[in-house]
Each structure stands twice: as C-alpha cells, then as structure tokens.
XYZ file of N, CA and C in Angstrom:
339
model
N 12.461 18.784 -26.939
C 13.313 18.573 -25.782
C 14.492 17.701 -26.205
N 15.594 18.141 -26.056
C 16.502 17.503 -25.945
C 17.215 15.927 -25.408
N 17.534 15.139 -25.256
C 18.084 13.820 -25.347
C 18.557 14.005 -23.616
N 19.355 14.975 -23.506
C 19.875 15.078 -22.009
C 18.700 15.486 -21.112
N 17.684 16.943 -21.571
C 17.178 17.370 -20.849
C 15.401 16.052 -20.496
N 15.402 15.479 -21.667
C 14.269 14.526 -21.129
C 15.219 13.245 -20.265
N 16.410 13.437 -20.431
C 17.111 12.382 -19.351
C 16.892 12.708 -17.898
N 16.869 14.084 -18.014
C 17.186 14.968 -16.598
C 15.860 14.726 -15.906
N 14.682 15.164 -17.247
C 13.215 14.833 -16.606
C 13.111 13.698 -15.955
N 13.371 12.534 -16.666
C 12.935 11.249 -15.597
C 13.785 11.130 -15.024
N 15.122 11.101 -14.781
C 15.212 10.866 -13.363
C 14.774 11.833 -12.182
N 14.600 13.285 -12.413
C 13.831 14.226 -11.528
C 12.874 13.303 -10.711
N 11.567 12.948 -11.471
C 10.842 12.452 -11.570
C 10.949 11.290 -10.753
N 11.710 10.430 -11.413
C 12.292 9.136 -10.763
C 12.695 9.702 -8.945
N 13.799 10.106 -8.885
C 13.839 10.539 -7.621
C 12.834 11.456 -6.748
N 11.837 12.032 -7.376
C 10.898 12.414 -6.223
C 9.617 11.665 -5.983
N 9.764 10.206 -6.981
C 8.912 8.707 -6.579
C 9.641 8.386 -5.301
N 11.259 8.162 -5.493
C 11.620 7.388 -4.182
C 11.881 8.307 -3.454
N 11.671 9.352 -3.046
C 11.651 10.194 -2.098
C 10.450 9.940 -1.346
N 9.375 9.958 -1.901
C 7.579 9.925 -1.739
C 7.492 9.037 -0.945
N 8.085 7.628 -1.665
C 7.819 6.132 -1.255
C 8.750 6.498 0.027
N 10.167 6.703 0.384
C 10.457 7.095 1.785
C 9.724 7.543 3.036
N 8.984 8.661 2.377
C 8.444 9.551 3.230
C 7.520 9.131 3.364
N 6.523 8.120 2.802
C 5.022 7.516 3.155
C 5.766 6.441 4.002
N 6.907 5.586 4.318
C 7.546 4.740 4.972
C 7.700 5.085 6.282
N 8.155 5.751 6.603
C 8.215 7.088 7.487
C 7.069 7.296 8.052
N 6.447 7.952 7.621
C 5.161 8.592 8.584
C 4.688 7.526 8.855
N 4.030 6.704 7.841
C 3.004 5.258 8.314
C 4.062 4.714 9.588
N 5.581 4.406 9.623
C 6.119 3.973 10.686
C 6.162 4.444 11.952
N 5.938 5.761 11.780
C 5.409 7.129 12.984
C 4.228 6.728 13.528
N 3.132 6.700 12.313
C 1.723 5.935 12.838
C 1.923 4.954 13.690
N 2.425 3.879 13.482
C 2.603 3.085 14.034
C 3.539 2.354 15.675
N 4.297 3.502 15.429
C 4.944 3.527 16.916
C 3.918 4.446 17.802
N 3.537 5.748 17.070
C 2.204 6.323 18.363
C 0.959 5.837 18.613
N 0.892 4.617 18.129
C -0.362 3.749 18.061
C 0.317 2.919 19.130
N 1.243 2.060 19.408
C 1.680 1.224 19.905
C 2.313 1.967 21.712
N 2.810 3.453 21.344
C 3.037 4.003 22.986
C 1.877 4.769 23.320
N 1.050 5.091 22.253
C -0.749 5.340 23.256
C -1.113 4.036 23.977
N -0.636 3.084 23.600
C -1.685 2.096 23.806
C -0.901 1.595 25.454
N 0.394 2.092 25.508
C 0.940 0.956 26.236
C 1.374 2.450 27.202
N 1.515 3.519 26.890
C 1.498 4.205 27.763
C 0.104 4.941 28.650
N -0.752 4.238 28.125
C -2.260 4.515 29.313
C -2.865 3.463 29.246
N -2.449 2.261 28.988
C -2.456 1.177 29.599
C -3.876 0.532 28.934
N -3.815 0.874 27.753
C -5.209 0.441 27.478
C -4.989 -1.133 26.388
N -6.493 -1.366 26.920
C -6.284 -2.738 25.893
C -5.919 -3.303 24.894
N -5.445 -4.321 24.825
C -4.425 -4.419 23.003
C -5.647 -5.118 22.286
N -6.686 -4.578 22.475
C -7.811 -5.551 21.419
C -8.540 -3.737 20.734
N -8.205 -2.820 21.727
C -8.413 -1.348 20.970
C -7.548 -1.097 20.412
N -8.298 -1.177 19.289
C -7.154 -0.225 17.912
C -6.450 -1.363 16.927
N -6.763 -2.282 17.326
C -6.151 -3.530 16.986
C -6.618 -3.747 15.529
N -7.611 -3.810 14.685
C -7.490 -3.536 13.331
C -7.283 -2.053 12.963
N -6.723 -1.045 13.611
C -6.243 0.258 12.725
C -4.819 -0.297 12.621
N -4.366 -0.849 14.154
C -2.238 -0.711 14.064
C -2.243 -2.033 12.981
N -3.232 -3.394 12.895
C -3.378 -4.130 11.523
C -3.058 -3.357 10.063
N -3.751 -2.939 9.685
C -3.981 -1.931 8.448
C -3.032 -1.018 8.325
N -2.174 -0.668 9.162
C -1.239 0.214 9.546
C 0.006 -0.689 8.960
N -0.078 -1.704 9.737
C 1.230 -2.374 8.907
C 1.509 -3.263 7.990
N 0.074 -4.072 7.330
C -0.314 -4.169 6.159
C 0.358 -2.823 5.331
N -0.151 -1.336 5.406
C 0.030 -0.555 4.656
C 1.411 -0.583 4.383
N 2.220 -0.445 5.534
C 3.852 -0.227 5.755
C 4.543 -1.367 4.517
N 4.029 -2.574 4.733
C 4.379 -3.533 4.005
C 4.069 -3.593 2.366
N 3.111 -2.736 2.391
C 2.916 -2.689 0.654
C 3.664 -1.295 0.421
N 3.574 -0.032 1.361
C 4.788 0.910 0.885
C 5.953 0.407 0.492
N 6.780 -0.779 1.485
C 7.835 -1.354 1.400
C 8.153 -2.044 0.222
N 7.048 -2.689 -0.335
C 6.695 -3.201 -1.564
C 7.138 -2.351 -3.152
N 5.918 -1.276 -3.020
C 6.258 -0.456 -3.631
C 7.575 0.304 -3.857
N 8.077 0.623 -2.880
C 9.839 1.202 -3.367
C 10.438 0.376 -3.212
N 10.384 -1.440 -3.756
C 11.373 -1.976 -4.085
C 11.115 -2.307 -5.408
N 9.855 -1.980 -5.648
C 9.588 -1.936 -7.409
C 10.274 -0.412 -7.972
N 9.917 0.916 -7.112
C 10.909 2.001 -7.825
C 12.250 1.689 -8.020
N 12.755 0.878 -6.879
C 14.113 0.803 -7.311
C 14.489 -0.326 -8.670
N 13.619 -1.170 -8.799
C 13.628 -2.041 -10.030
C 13.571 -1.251 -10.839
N 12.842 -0.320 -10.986
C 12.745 0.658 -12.111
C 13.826 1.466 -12.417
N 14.679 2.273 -10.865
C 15.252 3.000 -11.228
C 16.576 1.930 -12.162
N 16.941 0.622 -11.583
C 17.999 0.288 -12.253
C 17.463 -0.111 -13.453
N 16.427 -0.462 -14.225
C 16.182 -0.456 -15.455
C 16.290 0.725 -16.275
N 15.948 2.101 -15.699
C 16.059 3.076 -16.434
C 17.524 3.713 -16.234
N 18.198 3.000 -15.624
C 19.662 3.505 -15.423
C 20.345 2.003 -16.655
N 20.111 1.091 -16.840
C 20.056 0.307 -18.197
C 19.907 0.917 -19.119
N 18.890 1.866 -19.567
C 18.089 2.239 -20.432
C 18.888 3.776 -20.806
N 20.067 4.227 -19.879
C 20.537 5.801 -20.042
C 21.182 5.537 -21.460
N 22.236 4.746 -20.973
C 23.173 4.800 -22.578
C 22.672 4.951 -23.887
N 21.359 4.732 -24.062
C 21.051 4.870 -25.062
C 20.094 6.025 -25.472
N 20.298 6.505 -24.126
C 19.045 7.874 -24.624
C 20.199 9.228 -24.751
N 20.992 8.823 -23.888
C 21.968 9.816 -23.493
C 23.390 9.888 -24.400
N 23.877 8.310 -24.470
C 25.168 8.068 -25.136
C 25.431 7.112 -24.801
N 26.461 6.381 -25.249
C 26.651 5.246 -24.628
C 28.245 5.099 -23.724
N 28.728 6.454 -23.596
C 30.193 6.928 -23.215
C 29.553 7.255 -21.896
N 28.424 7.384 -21.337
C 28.060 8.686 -20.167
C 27.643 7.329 -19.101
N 27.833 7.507 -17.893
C 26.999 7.126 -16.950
C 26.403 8.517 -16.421
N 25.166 7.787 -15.900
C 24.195 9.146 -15.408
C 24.344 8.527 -13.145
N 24.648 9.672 -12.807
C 24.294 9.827 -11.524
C 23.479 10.163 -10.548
N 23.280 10.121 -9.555
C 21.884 10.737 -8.609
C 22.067 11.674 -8.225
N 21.432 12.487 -7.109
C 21.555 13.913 -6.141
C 22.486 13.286 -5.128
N 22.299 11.805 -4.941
C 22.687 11.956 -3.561
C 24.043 10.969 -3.580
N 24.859 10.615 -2.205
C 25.910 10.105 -2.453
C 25.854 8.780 -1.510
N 26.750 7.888 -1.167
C 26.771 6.754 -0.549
C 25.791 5.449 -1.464
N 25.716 5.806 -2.737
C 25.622 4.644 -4.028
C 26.554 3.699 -3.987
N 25.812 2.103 -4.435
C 26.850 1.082 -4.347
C 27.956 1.093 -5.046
N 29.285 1.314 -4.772
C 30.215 1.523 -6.997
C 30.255 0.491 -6.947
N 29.765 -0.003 -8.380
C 30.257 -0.619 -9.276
C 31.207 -0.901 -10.268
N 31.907 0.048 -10.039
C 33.442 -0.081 -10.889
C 33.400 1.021 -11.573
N 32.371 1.781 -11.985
C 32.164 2.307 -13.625
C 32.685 3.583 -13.094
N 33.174 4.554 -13.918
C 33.189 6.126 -13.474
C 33.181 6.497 -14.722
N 32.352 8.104 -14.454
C 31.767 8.514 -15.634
C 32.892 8.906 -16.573
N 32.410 8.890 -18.088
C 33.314 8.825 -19.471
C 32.548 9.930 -20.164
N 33.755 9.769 -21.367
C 32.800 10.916 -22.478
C 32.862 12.251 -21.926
N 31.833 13.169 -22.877
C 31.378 14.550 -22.215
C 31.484 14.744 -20.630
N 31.265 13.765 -20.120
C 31.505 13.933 -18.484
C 32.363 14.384 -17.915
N 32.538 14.912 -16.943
C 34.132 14.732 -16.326
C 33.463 14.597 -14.582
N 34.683 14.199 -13.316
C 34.416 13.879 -12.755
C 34.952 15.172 -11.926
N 34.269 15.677 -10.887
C 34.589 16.588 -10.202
C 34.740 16.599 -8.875
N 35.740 17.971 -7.865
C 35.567 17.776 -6.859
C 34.313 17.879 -6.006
C-alpha cells in the first residue's frame, strides 16, 4: 500500500470513529429526553426510572469523553501527516466549517472550486 493510500485509510477510519462517537451522543441524548417526557408527561414519579435516566447520563458523559480523546487523536494524526504523506501537503476532511489555521494546501495539492 502506498504512503497516500494508507493515509486515506486512517483517516477513513478516523472519521467513521467520530462519526460513531456523534451518533452514540445522539441517541443516548434521545434516550434521555424520552425518559425525562415519559416521565413528566404521565405524570409519574421521579424516583421511577431514576437509576436508568442515572446511567443514561453517566453514559452520555463518558461518550462525551470519548470523542474528545478522538479528536486528540485526530489532531495528533493530522501532526503525524507530513511525514507519512510529505511534508509540502496538508491533508483535509469530508467535511467543511474546520477551524483555519492559516495553512492552505501546498505541493502536489492544488486547491479547488
């Protein structure tokens, strides 16, 4: 495998971790609001259910956890491009509304509409 194409692999990879970690953020937060309007829309006691919506946001809080370690990762392995890739290239994501940092891509790159 090639230098670019195992570049391509991890970040693939990389981005369908923080996709995952989103989407478990998400639903568990879903859990947690239909736990909270069952409870309050039939009027039932806040001592039912009261260690599931617990554990519920315990969970939320270690998801939250977890994709702020992917993103530690992703900027370490975005550290780590220049040298797998080149040291002329910045590497980019799928998606857009990224913080700039000044840099725009060099080298083999070019920047497009």
């Amino acid at each position: 495998m090639q230098r670019r194409q195992l570049a391509q692999t991890i970040a693939d990879a990389l981005f369908q971790a923080e996709d995952s970690a989103d989407i478990s953020l998400r639903d568990a937060s879903a859990l947690i609001n239909t736990l909270t309007n069952a409870r309050l829309d039939h009027r039932l006691s806040a001592v039912l259910g009261a260690d599931a919506l617990s554990a519920t946001t315990e969970a939320v809080r270690a998801l939250g956890e977890a994709r702020g370690r992917l993103v530690a990762a992703h900027q370490a392995l975005a550290g780590a491009a220049p040298w797998l890739v080149g040291h002329n290239v910045v590497l980019t994501g799928p998606m857009t509304g990224k913080p700039d940092d000044g840099t725009r891509p060099a080298g083999r790159l070019r920047e497009v509409a």
